[in-house]
PDB file of N, CA, C and O in Angstrom:
ATOM      1  N   UNK A  28     160.635 147.889 141.357  1.00 45.00           N
ATOM      2  CA  UNK A  28     160.207 149.265 141.472  1.00 45.00           C
ATOM      3  C   UNK A  28     159.784 149.512 142.918  1.00 45.00           C
ATOM      4  O   UNK A  28     159.075 148.731 143.527  1.00 45.00           O
ATOM      5  N   UNK A  29     160.198 150.624 143.461  1.00 50.00           N
ATOM      6  CA  UNK A  29     159.866 150.970 144.838  1.00 50.00           C
ATOM      7  C   UNK A  29     158.394 151.353 144.944  1.00 50.00           C
ATOM      8  O   UNK A  29     157.821 151.935 144.036  1.00 50.00           O
ATOM      9  N   UNK A  30     157.812 151.023 146.079  1.00 55.00           N
ATOM     10  CA  UNK A  30     156.407 151.336 146.331  1.00 55.00           C
ATOM     11  C   UNK A  30     156.259 152.835 146.597  1.00 55.00           C
ATOM     12  O   UNK A  30     156.995 153.400 147.396  1.00 55.00           O
ATOM     13  N   UNK A  31     155.299 153.510 145.958  1.00 60.00           N
ATOM     14  CA  UNK A  31     155.110 154.941 146.229  1.00 60.00           C
ATOM     15  C   UNK A  31     154.732 155.182 147.689  1.00 60.00           C
ATOM     16  O   UNK A  31     154.079 154.358 148.318  1.00 60.00           O
ATOM     17  N   UNK A  32     155.133 156.316 148.234  1.00 63.00           N
ATOM     18  CA  UNK A  32     154.830 156.679 149.617  1.00 63.00           C
ATOM     19  C   UNK A  32     153.331 156.598 149.874  1.00 63.00           C
ATOM     20  O   UNK A  32     152.900 156.220 150.952  1.00 63.00           O
ATOM     21  N   UNK A  33     152.543 156.936 148.893  1.00 64.00           N
ATOM     22  CA  UNK A  33     151.091 156.930 149.004  1.00 64.00           C
ATOM     23  C   UNK A  33     150.541 155.597 149.514  1.00 64.00           C
ATOM     24  O   UNK A  33     149.560 155.555 150.229  1.00 64.00           O
ATOM     25  N   UNK A  34     151.176 154.483 149.190  1.00 67.00           N
ATOM     26  CA  UNK A  34     150.656 153.167 149.525  1.00 67.00           C
ATOM     27  C   UNK A  34     151.262 152.548 150.778  1.00 67.00           C
ATOM     28  O   UNK A  34     150.825 151.509 151.224  1.00 67.00           O
ATOM     29  N   UNK A  35     152.252 153.158 151.361  1.00 76.00           N
ATOM     30  CA  UNK A  35     152.974 152.531 152.469  1.00 76.00           C
ATOM     31  C   UNK A  35     152.139 152.315 153.718  1.00 76.00           C
ATOM     32  O   UNK A  35     152.336 151.369 154.444  1.00 76.00           O
ATOM     33  N   UNK A  36     151.183 153.205 154.029  1.00 80.00           N
ATOM     34  CA  UNK A  36     150.399 153.091 155.254  1.00 80.00           C
ATOM     35  C   UNK A  36     149.037 152.443 155.053  1.00 80.00           C
ATOM     36  O   UNK A  36     148.232 152.420 155.968  1.00 80.00           O
ATOM     37  N   UNK A  37     148.759 151.930 153.866  1.00 79.00           N
ATOM     38  CA  UNK A  37     147.448 151.345 153.601  1.00 79.00           C
ATOM     39  C   UNK A  37     147.374 149.893 154.046  1.00 79.00           C
ATOM     40  O   UNK A  37     148.334 149.150 153.941  1.00 79.00           O
ATOM     41  N   UNK A  38     146.212 149.518 154.534  1.00 82.00           N
ATOM     42  CA  UNK A  38     145.906 148.117 154.794  1.00 82.00           C
ATOM     43  C   UNK A  38     144.815 147.737 153.816  1.00 82.00           C
ATOM     44  O   UNK A  38     143.931 148.533 153.532  1.00 82.00           O
ATOM     45  N   UNK A  39     144.853 146.512 153.320  1.00 81.00           N
ATOM     46  CA  UNK A  39     143.921 146.110 152.281  1.00 81.00           C
ATOM     47  C   UNK A  39     142.899 145.121 152.818  1.00 81.00           C
ATOM     48  O   UNK A  39     143.225 144.234 153.589  1.00 81.00           O
ATOM     49  N   UNK A  40     141.644 145.302 152.406  1.00 85.00           N
ATOM     50  CA  UNK A  40     140.557 144.421 152.804  1.00 85.00           C
ATOM     51  C   UNK A  40     140.102 143.578 151.624  1.00 85.00           C
ATOM     52  O   UNK A  40     140.853 143.320 150.689  1.00 85.00           O
ATOM     53  N   UNK A  41     138.846 143.206 151.676  1.00 83.00           N
ATOM     54  CA  UNK A  41     138.259 142.367 150.635  1.00 83.00           C
ATOM     55  C   UNK A  41     138.260 143.101 149.298  1.00 83.00           C
ATOM     56  O   UNK A  41     137.975 144.302 149.235  1.00 83.00           O
ATOM     57  N   UNK A  42     138.563 142.390 148.237  1.00 81.00           N
ATOM     58  CA  UNK A  42     138.564 142.983 146.902  1.00 81.00           C
ATOM     59  C   UNK A  42     137.128 143.041 146.387  1.00 81.00           C
ATOM     60  O   UNK A  42     136.453 142.020 146.292  1.00 81.00           O
ATOM     61  N   UNK A  43     136.643 144.259 146.109  1.00 79.00           N
ATOM     62  CA  UNK A  43     135.270 144.413 145.634  1.00 79.00           C
ATOM     63  C   UNK A  43     135.182 145.253 144.362  1.00 79.00           C
ATOM     64  O   UNK A  43     134.112 145.413 143.809  1.00 79.00           O
ATOM     65  N   UNK A  44     136.298 145.803 143.901  1.00 78.00           N
ATOM     66  CA  UNK A  44     136.278 146.651 142.727  1.00 78.00           C
ATOM     67  C   UNK A  44     137.093 146.038 141.606  1.00 78.00           C
ATOM     68  O   UNK A  44     138.146 145.453 141.833  1.00 78.00           O
ATOM     69  N   UNK A  45     136.592 146.186 140.387  1.00 78.00           N
ATOM     70  CA  UNK A  45     137.340 145.841 139.187  1.00 78.00           C
ATOM     71  C   UNK A  45     137.656 147.146 138.473  1.00 78.00           C
ATOM     72  O   UNK A  45     136.800 148.033 138.385  1.00 78.00           O
ATOM     73  N   UNK A  46     138.871 147.280 137.969  1.00 80.00           N
ATOM     74  CA  UNK A  46     139.285 148.505 137.287  1.00 80.00           C
ATOM     75  C   UNK A  46     139.855 148.140 135.927  1.00 80.00           C
ATOM     76  O   UNK A  46     140.671 147.226 135.809  1.00 80.00           O
ATOM     77  N   UNK A  47     139.415 148.850 134.909  1.00 82.00           N
ATOM     78  CA  UNK A  47     139.997 148.724 133.575  1.00 82.00           C
ATOM     79  C   UNK A  47     140.486 150.103 133.171  1.00 82.00           C
ATOM     80  O   UNK A  47     139.723 151.075 133.224  1.00 82.00           O
ATOM     81  N   UNK A  48     141.758 150.208 132.794  1.00 84.00           N
ATOM     82  CA  UNK A  48     142.321 151.484 132.370  1.00 84.00           C
ATOM     83  C   UNK A  48     142.865 151.302 130.955  1.00 84.00           C
ATOM     84  O   UNK A  48     143.638 150.379 130.697  1.00 84.00           O
ATOM     85  N   UNK A  49     142.448 152.186 130.072  1.00 86.00           N
ATOM     86  CA  UNK A  49     142.844 152.085 128.668  1.00 86.00           C
ATOM     87  C   UNK A  49     143.513 153.378 128.231  1.00 86.00           C
ATOM     88  O   UNK A  49     142.967 154.466 128.471  1.00 86.00           O
ATOM     89  N   UNK A  50     144.673 153.260 127.614  1.00 84.00           N
ATOM     90  CA  UNK A  50     145.358 154.423 127.064  1.00 84.00           C
ATOM     91  C   UNK A  50     144.814 154.757 125.691  1.00 84.00           C
ATOM     92  O   UNK A  50     144.332 153.881 124.969  1.00 84.00           O
ATOM     93  N   UNK A  51     144.872 156.033 125.344  1.00 83.00           N
ATOM     94  CA  UNK A  51     144.387 156.465 124.033  1.00 83.00           C
ATOM     95  C   UNK A  51     145.523 156.602 123.024  1.00 83.00           C
ATOM     96  O   UNK A  51     145.275 156.901 121.867  1.00 83.00           O
ATOM     97  N   UNK A  52     146.757 156.413 123.481  1.00 82.00           N
ATOM     98  CA  UNK A  52     147.901 156.514 122.582  1.00 82.00           C
ATOM     99  C   UNK A  52     148.481 157.912 122.478  1.00 82.00           C
ATOM    100  O   UNK A  52     149.483 158.117 121.808  1.00 82.00           O
ATOM    101  N   UNK A  53     147.855 158.890 123.134  1.00 86.00           N
ATOM    102  CA  UNK A  53     148.367 160.259 123.051  1.00 86.00           C
ATOM    103  C   UNK A  53     148.562 160.875 124.439  1.00 86.00           C
ATOM    104  O   UNK A  53     148.436 162.077 124.614  1.00 86.00           O
ATOM    105  N   UNK A  54     148.841 160.035 125.447  1.00 82.00           N
ATOM    106  CA  UNK A  54     149.072 160.533 126.799  1.00 82.00           C
ATOM    107  C   UNK A  54     147.810 160.673 127.622  1.00 82.00           C
ATOM    108  O   UNK A  54     147.858 161.096 128.762  1.00 82.00           O
ATOM    109  N   UNK A  55     146.674 160.337 127.058  1.00 85.00           N
ATOM    110  CA  UNK A  55     145.401 160.388 127.764  1.00 85.00           C
ATOM    111  C   UNK A  55     144.975 158.959 128.105  1.00 85.00           C
ATOM    112  O   UNK A  55     145.430 157.998 127.496  1.00 85.00           O
ATOM    113  N   UNK A  56     144.080 158.823 129.069  1.00 85.00           N
ATOM    114  CA  UNK A  56     143.560 157.505 129.403  1.00 85.00           C
ATOM    115  C   UNK A  56     142.151 157.634 129.945  1.00 85.00           C
ATOM    116  O   UNK A  56     141.709 158.713 130.325  1.00 85.00           O
ATOM    117  N   UNK A  57     141.451 156.514 129.946  1.00 84.00           N
ATOM    118  CA  UNK A  57     140.142 156.438 130.582  1.00 84.00           C
ATOM    119  C   UNK A  57     140.098 155.129 131.350  1.00 84.00           C
ATOM    120  O   UNK A  57     140.595 154.102 130.890  1.00 84.00           O
ATOM    121  N   UNK A  58     139.569 155.186 132.558  1.00 85.00           N
ATOM    122  CA  UNK A  58     139.478 153.997 133.396  1.00 85.00           C
ATOM    123  C   UNK A  58     138.085 153.886 133.981  1.00 85.00           C
ATOM    124  O   UNK A  58     137.453 154.880 134.311  1.00 85.00           O
ATOM    125  N   UNK A  59     137.592 152.676 134.102  1.00 84.00           N
ATOM    126  CA  UNK A  59     136.268 152.426 134.636  1.00 84.00           C
ATOM    127  C   UNK A  59     136.390 151.559 135.878  1.00 84.00           C
ATOM    128  O   UNK A  59     137.033 150.517 135.860  1.00 84.00           O
ATOM    129  N   UNK A  60     135.784 152.008 136.982  1.00 84.00           N
ATOM    130  CA  UNK A  60     135.783 151.268 138.240  1.00 84.00           C
ATOM    131  C   UNK A  60     134.367 150.755 138.459  1.00 84.00           C
ATOM    132  O   UNK A  60     133.409 151.527 138.392  1.00 84.00           O
ATOM    133  N   UNK A  61     134.234 149.443 138.722  1.00 81.00           N
ATOM    134  CA  UNK A  61     132.932 148.844 138.975  1.00 81.00           C
ATOM    135  C   UNK A  61     132.971 148.132 140.316  1.00 81.00           C
ATOM    136  O   UNK A  61     133.922 147.432 140.624  1.00 81.00           O
ATOM    137  N   UNK A  62     131.938 148.326 141.119  1.00 76.00           N
ATOM    138  CA  UNK A  62     131.827 147.625 142.392  1.00 76.00           C
ATOM    139  C   UNK A  62     131.066 146.326 142.157  1.00 76.00           C
ATOM    140  O   UNK A  62     130.016 146.328 141.518  1.00 76.00           O
ATOM    141  N   UNK A  63     131.599 145.218 142.691  1.00 78.00           N
ATOM    142  CA  UNK A  63     130.936 143.925 142.521  1.00 78.00           C
ATOM    143  C   UNK A  63     129.491 143.986 142.996  1.00 78.00           C
ATOM    144  O   UNK A  63     129.209 144.422 144.111  1.00 78.00           O
ATOM    145  N   UNK A  64     128.569 143.576 142.150  1.00 77.00           N
ATOM    146  CA  UNK A  64     127.172 143.493 142.525  1.00 77.00           C
ATOM    147  C   UNK A  64     126.431 144.815 142.580  1.00 77.00           C
ATOM    148  O   UNK A  64     125.261 144.846 142.948  1.00 77.00           O
ATOM    149  N   UNK A  65     127.072 145.907 142.244  1.00 75.00           N
ATOM    150  CA  UNK A  65     126.417 147.219 142.321  1.00 75.00           C
ATOM    151  C   UNK A  65     126.275 147.857 140.955  1.00 75.00           C
ATOM    152  O   UNK A  65     127.051 147.589 140.054  1.00 75.00           O
ATOM    153  N   UNK A  66     125.285 148.752 140.803  1.00 76.00           N
ATOM    154  CA  UNK A  66     125.067 149.399 139.509  1.00 76.00           C
ATOM    155  C   UNK A  66     125.967 150.614 139.272  1.00 76.00           C
ATOM    156  O   UNK A  66     126.117 151.062 138.146  1.00 76.00           O
ATOM    157  N   UNK A  67     126.565 151.148 140.333  1.00 77.00           N
ATOM    158  CA  UNK A  67     127.334 152.381 140.212  1.00 77.00           C
ATOM    159  C   UNK A  67     128.691 152.134 139.561  1.00 77.00           C
ATOM    160  O   UNK A  67     129.328 151.111 139.778  1.00 77.00           O
ATOM    161  N   UNK A  68     129.119 153.082 138.779  1.00 82.00           N
ATOM    162  CA  UNK A  68     130.432 153.058 138.141  1.00 82.00           C
ATOM    163  C   UNK A  68     131.088 154.397 138.405  1.00 82.00           C
ATOM    164  O   UNK A  68     130.427 155.414 138.574  1.00 82.00           O
ATOM    165  N   UNK A  69     132.412 154.418 138.403  1.00 84.00           N
ATOM    166  CA  UNK A  69     133.157 155.666 138.410  1.00 84.00           C
ATOM    167  C   UNK A  69     134.064 155.635 137.193  1.00 84.00           C
ATOM    168  O   UNK A  69     134.840 154.689 137.019  1.00 84.00           O
ATOM    169  N   UNK A  70     133.946 156.628 136.342  1.00 83.00           N
ATOM    170  CA  UNK A  70     134.771 156.714 135.148  1.00 83.00           C
ATOM    171  C   UNK A  70     135.863 157.741 135.402  1.00 83.00           C
ATOM    172  O   UNK A  70     135.570 158.882 135.765  1.00 83.00           O
ATOM    173  N   UNK A  71     137.114 157.319 135.262  1.00 83.00           N
ATOM    174  CA  UNK A  71     138.251 158.219 135.415  1.00 83.00           C
ATOM    175  C   UNK A  71     138.759 158.606 134.042  1.00 83.00           C
ATOM    176  O   UNK A  71     138.986 157.739 133.191  1.00 83.00           O
ATOM    177  N   UNK A  72     138.924 159.901 133.837  1.00 86.00           N
ATOM    178  CA  UNK A  72     139.516 160.387 132.600  1.00 86.00           C
ATOM    179  C   UNK A  72     140.656 161.307 132.975  1.00 86.00           C
ATOM    180  O   UNK A  72     140.540 162.083 133.915  1.00 86.00           O
ATOM    181  N   UNK A  73     141.746 161.213 132.261  1.00 87.00           N
ATOM    182  CA  UNK A  73     142.856 162.080 132.599  1.00 87.00           C
ATOM    183  C   UNK A  73     144.024 161.922 131.663  1.00 87.00           C
ATOM    184  O   UNK A  73     143.911 161.373 130.579  1.00 87.00           O
ATOM    185  N   UNK A  74     145.162 162.405 132.133  1.00 88.00           N
ATOM    186  CA  UNK A  74     146.384 162.369 131.336  1.00 88.00           C
ATOM    187  C   UNK A  74     147.541 161.926 132.212  1.00 88.00           C
ATOM    188  O   UNK A  74     147.440 161.910 133.438  1.00 88.00           O
ATOM    189  N   UNK A  75     148.626 161.560 131.565  1.00 85.00           N
ATOM    190  CA  UNK A  75     149.831 161.187 132.297  1.00 85.00           C
ATOM    191  C   UNK A  75     150.785 162.370 132.304  1.00 85.00           C
ATOM    192  O   UNK A  75     150.873 163.119 131.334  1.00 85.00           O
ATOM    193  N   UNK A  76     151.477 162.542 133.429  1.00 85.00           N
ATOM    194  CA  UNK A  76     152.464 163.606 133.588  1.00 85.00           C
ATOM    195  C   UNK A  76     153.688 163.013 134.282  1.00 85.00           C
ATOM    196  O   UNK A  76     153.636 161.905 134.808  1.00 85.00           O
ATOM    197  N   UNK A  77     154.766 163.754 134.283  1.00 86.00           N
ATOM    198  CA  UNK A  77     155.976 163.310 134.964  1.00 86.00           C
ATOM    199  C   UNK A  77     156.125 164.139 136.240  1.00 86.00           C
ATOM    200  O   UNK A  77     156.124 165.372 136.195  1.00 86.00           O
ATOM    201  N   UNK A  78     156.222 163.451 137.387  1.00 86.00           N
ATOM    202  CA  UNK A  78     156.445 164.086 138.686  1.00 86.00           C
ATOM    203  C   UNK A  78     157.605 163.377 139.363  1.00 86.00           C
ATOM    204  O   UNK A  78     157.585 162.148 139.475  1.00 86.00           O
ATOM    205  N   UNK A  79     158.571 164.139 139.798  1.00 88.00           N
ATOM    206  CA  UNK A  79     159.753 163.576 140.456  1.00 88.00           C
ATOM    207  C   UNK A  79     160.378 162.457 139.629  1.00 88.00           C
ATOM    208  O   UNK A  79     160.789 161.430 140.151  1.00 88.00           O
ATOM    209  N   UNK A  80     160.406 162.646 138.327  1.00 88.00           N
ATOM    210  CA  UNK A  80     161.026 161.673 137.436  1.00 88.00           C
ATOM    211  C   UNK A  80     160.201 160.421 137.180  1.00 88.00           C
ATOM    212  O   UNK A  80     160.667 159.505 136.522  1.00 88.00           O
ATOM    213  N   UNK A  81     158.980 160.371 137.673  1.00 84.00           N
ATOM    214  CA  UNK A  81     158.114 159.194 137.469  1.00 84.00           C
ATOM    215  C   UNK A  81     156.870 159.609 136.709  1.00 84.00           C
ATOM    216  O   UNK A  81     156.308 160.666 136.942  1.00 84.00           O
ATOM    217  N   UNK A  82     156.430 158.752 135.820  1.00 81.00           N
ATOM    218  CA  UNK A  82     155.200 159.016 135.077  1.00 81.00           C
ATOM    219  C   UNK A  82     154.014 158.611 135.946  1.00 81.00           C
ATOM    220  O   UNK A  82     153.952 157.498 136.443  1.00 81.00           O
ATOM    221  N   UNK A  83     153.107 159.544 136.174  1.00 83.00           N
ATOM    222  CA  UNK A  83     151.913 159.284 136.976  1.00 83.00           C
ATOM    223  C   UNK A  83     150.682 159.722 136.191  1.00 83.00           C
ATOM    224  O   UNK A  83     150.763 160.542 135.283  1.00 83.00           O
ATOM    225  N   UNK A  84     149.545 159.159 136.556  1.00 82.00           N
ATOM    226  CA  UNK A  84     148.284 159.520 135.916  1.00 82.00           C
ATOM    227  C   UNK A  84     147.535 160.496 136.806  1.00 82.00           C
ATOM    228  O   UNK A  84     147.397 160.279 138.004  1.00 82.00           O
ATOM    229  N   UNK A  85     147.086 161.578 136.219  1.00 83.00           N
ATOM    230  CA  UNK A  85     146.228 162.531 136.916  1.00 83.00           C
ATOM    231  C   UNK A  85     144.816 162.302 136.400  1.00 83.00           C
ATOM    232  O   UNK A  85     144.581 162.343 135.196  1.00 83.00           O
ATOM    233  N   UNK A  86     143.884 162.031 137.305  1.00 80.00           N
ATOM    234  CA  UNK A  86     142.527 161.716 136.856  1.00 80.00           C
ATOM    235  C   UNK A  86     141.505 162.375 137.752  1.00 80.00           C
ATOM    236  O   UNK A  86     141.739 162.628 138.921  1.00 80.00           O
ATOM    237  N   UNK A  87     140.365 162.611 137.198  1.00 81.00           N
ATOM    238  CA  UNK A  87     139.211 163.096 137.943  1.00 81.00           C
ATOM    239  C   UNK A  87     138.102 162.088 137.703  1.00 81.00           C
ATOM    240  O   UNK A  87     137.848 161.701 136.565  1.00 81.00           O
ATOM    241  N   UNK A  88     137.466 161.653 138.771  1.00 80.00           N
ATOM    242  CA  UNK A  88     136.419 160.643 138.646  1.00 80.00           C
ATOM    243  C   UNK A  88     135.042 161.261 138.529  1.00 80.00           C
ATOM    244  O   UNK A  88     134.748 162.277 139.158  1.00 80.00           O
ATOM    245  N   UNK A  89     134.209 160.663 137.717  1.00 80.00           N
ATOM    246  CA  UNK A  89     132.823 161.095 137.565  1.00 80.00           C
ATOM    247  C   UNK A  89     131.909 159.889 137.765  1.00 80.00           C
ATOM    248  O   UNK A  89     132.251 158.781 137.351  1.00 80.00           O
ATOM    249  N   UNK A  90     130.766 160.118 138.416  1.00 79.00           N
ATOM    250  CA  UNK A  90     129.810 159.030 138.564  1.00 79.00           C
ATOM    251  C   UNK A  90     129.305 158.647 137.184  1.00 79.00           C
ATOM    252  O   UNK A  90     129.103 159.490 136.320  1.00 79.00           O
ATOM    253  N   UNK A  91     129.107 157.369 136.975  1.00 77.00           N
ATOM    254  CA  UNK A  91     128.617 156.864 135.695  1.00 77.00           C
ATOM    255  C   UNK A  91     127.694 155.692 135.977  1.00 77.00           C
ATOM    256  O   UNK A  91     127.701 155.136 137.074  1.00 77.00           O
ATOM    257  N   UNK A  92     126.882 155.334 135.019  1.00 73.00           N
ATOM    258  CA  UNK A  92     125.979 154.203 135.198  1.00 73.00           C
ATOM    259  C   UNK A  92     125.664 153.618 133.838  1.00 73.00           C
ATOM    260  O   UNK A  92     125.826 154.253 132.807  1.00 73.00           O
ATOM    261  N   UNK A  93     125.214 152.394 133.871  1.00 71.00           N
ATOM    262  CA  UNK A  93     124.811 151.710 132.650  1.00 71.00           C
ATOM    263  C   UNK A  93     123.373 152.101 132.374  1.00 71.00           C
ATOM    264  O   UNK A  93     122.510 152.007 133.253  1.00 71.00           O
ATOM    265  N   UNK A  94     123.131 152.577 131.172  1.00 72.00           N
ATOM    266  CA  UNK A  94     121.777 152.993 130.821  1.00 72.00           C
ATOM    267  C   UNK A  94     120.862 151.777 130.835  1.00 72.00           C
ATOM    268  O   UNK A  94     121.193 150.727 130.279  1.00 72.00           O
ATOM    269  N   UNK A  95     119.724 151.904 131.475  1.00 68.00           N
ATOM    270  CA  UNK A  95     118.799 150.786 131.602  1.00 68.00           C
ATOM    271  C   UNK A  95     117.963 150.645 130.343  1.00 68.00           C
ATOM    272  O   UNK A  95     117.547 151.627 129.744  1.00 68.00           O
ATOM    273  N   UNK A  96     117.713 149.365 129.962  1.00 56.00           N
ATOM    274  CA  UNK A  96     116.856 149.104 128.820  1.00 56.00           C
ATOM    275  C   UNK A  96     115.451 149.576 129.139  1.00 56.00           C
ATOM    276  O   UNK A  96     114.979 149.443 130.257  1.00 56.00           O
ATOM    277  N   UNK A  97     114.785 150.142 128.140  1.00 55.00           N
ATOM    278  CA  UNK A  97     113.409 150.559 128.318  1.00 55.00           C
ATOM    279  C   UNK A  97     113.268 151.858 129.073  1.00 55.00           C
ATOM    280  O   UNK A  97     112.169 152.249 129.444  1.00 55.00           O
ATOM    281  N   UNK A  98     114.387 152.526 129.348  1.00 53.00           N
ATOM    282  CA  UNK A  98     114.325 153.805 130.082  1.00 53.00           C
ATOM    283  C   UNK A  98     113.432 154.775 129.308  1.00 53.00           C
ATOM    284  O   UNK A  98     113.591 154.974 128.116  1.00 53.00           O
ATOM    285  N   UNK A  99     112.488 155.370 130.015  1.00 51.00           N
ATOM    286  CA  UNK A  99     111.602 156.313 129.365  1.00 51.00           C
ATOM    287  C   UNK A  99     110.350 155.677 128.797  1.00 51.00           C
ATOM    288  O   UNK A  99     109.447 156.361 128.349  1.00 51.00           O
ATOM    289  N   UNK A 100     110.305 154.342 128.756  1.00 45.00           N
ATOM    290  CA  UNK A 100     109.110 153.664 128.262  1.00 45.00           C
ATOM    291  C   UNK A 100     107.986 153.790 129.273  1.00 45.00           C
ATOM    292  O   UNK A 100     108.206 153.715 130.464  1.00 45.00           O
ATOM    293  N   UNK A 101     106.797 153.986 128.807  1.00 46.00           N
ATOM    294  CA  UNK A 101     105.643 153.960 129.692  1.00 46.00           C
ATOM    295  C   UNK A 101     104.719 152.857 129.230  1.00 46.00           C
ATOM    296  O   UNK A 101     104.437 152.705 128.050  1.00 46.00           O
ATOM    297  N   UNK A 102     104.293 152.059 130.174  1.00 41.00           N
ATOM    298  CA  UNK A 102     103.441 150.924 129.805  1.00 41.00           C
ATOM    299  C   UNK A 102     102.054 151.127 130.362  1.00 41.00           C
ATOM    300  O   UNK A 102     101.829 151.802 131.302  1.00 41.00           O
TER     301      UNK A 102
END
């Protein structure tokens, strides 16, 4: 498969993100991006479409975080 134009001019550095993308079976997907050692997450939700004869994912990212245990507790 040919590399998309989008990636041709990129240079890659240290790998610090893990990405999991899961399809819902109906053309929708959700993906979670986590930075190594950091609490921040970006959740991508979107759908797949066909552009120029290729299936691509259209997504919008939202900040997300893991809810902390004891949140709201007062001691």
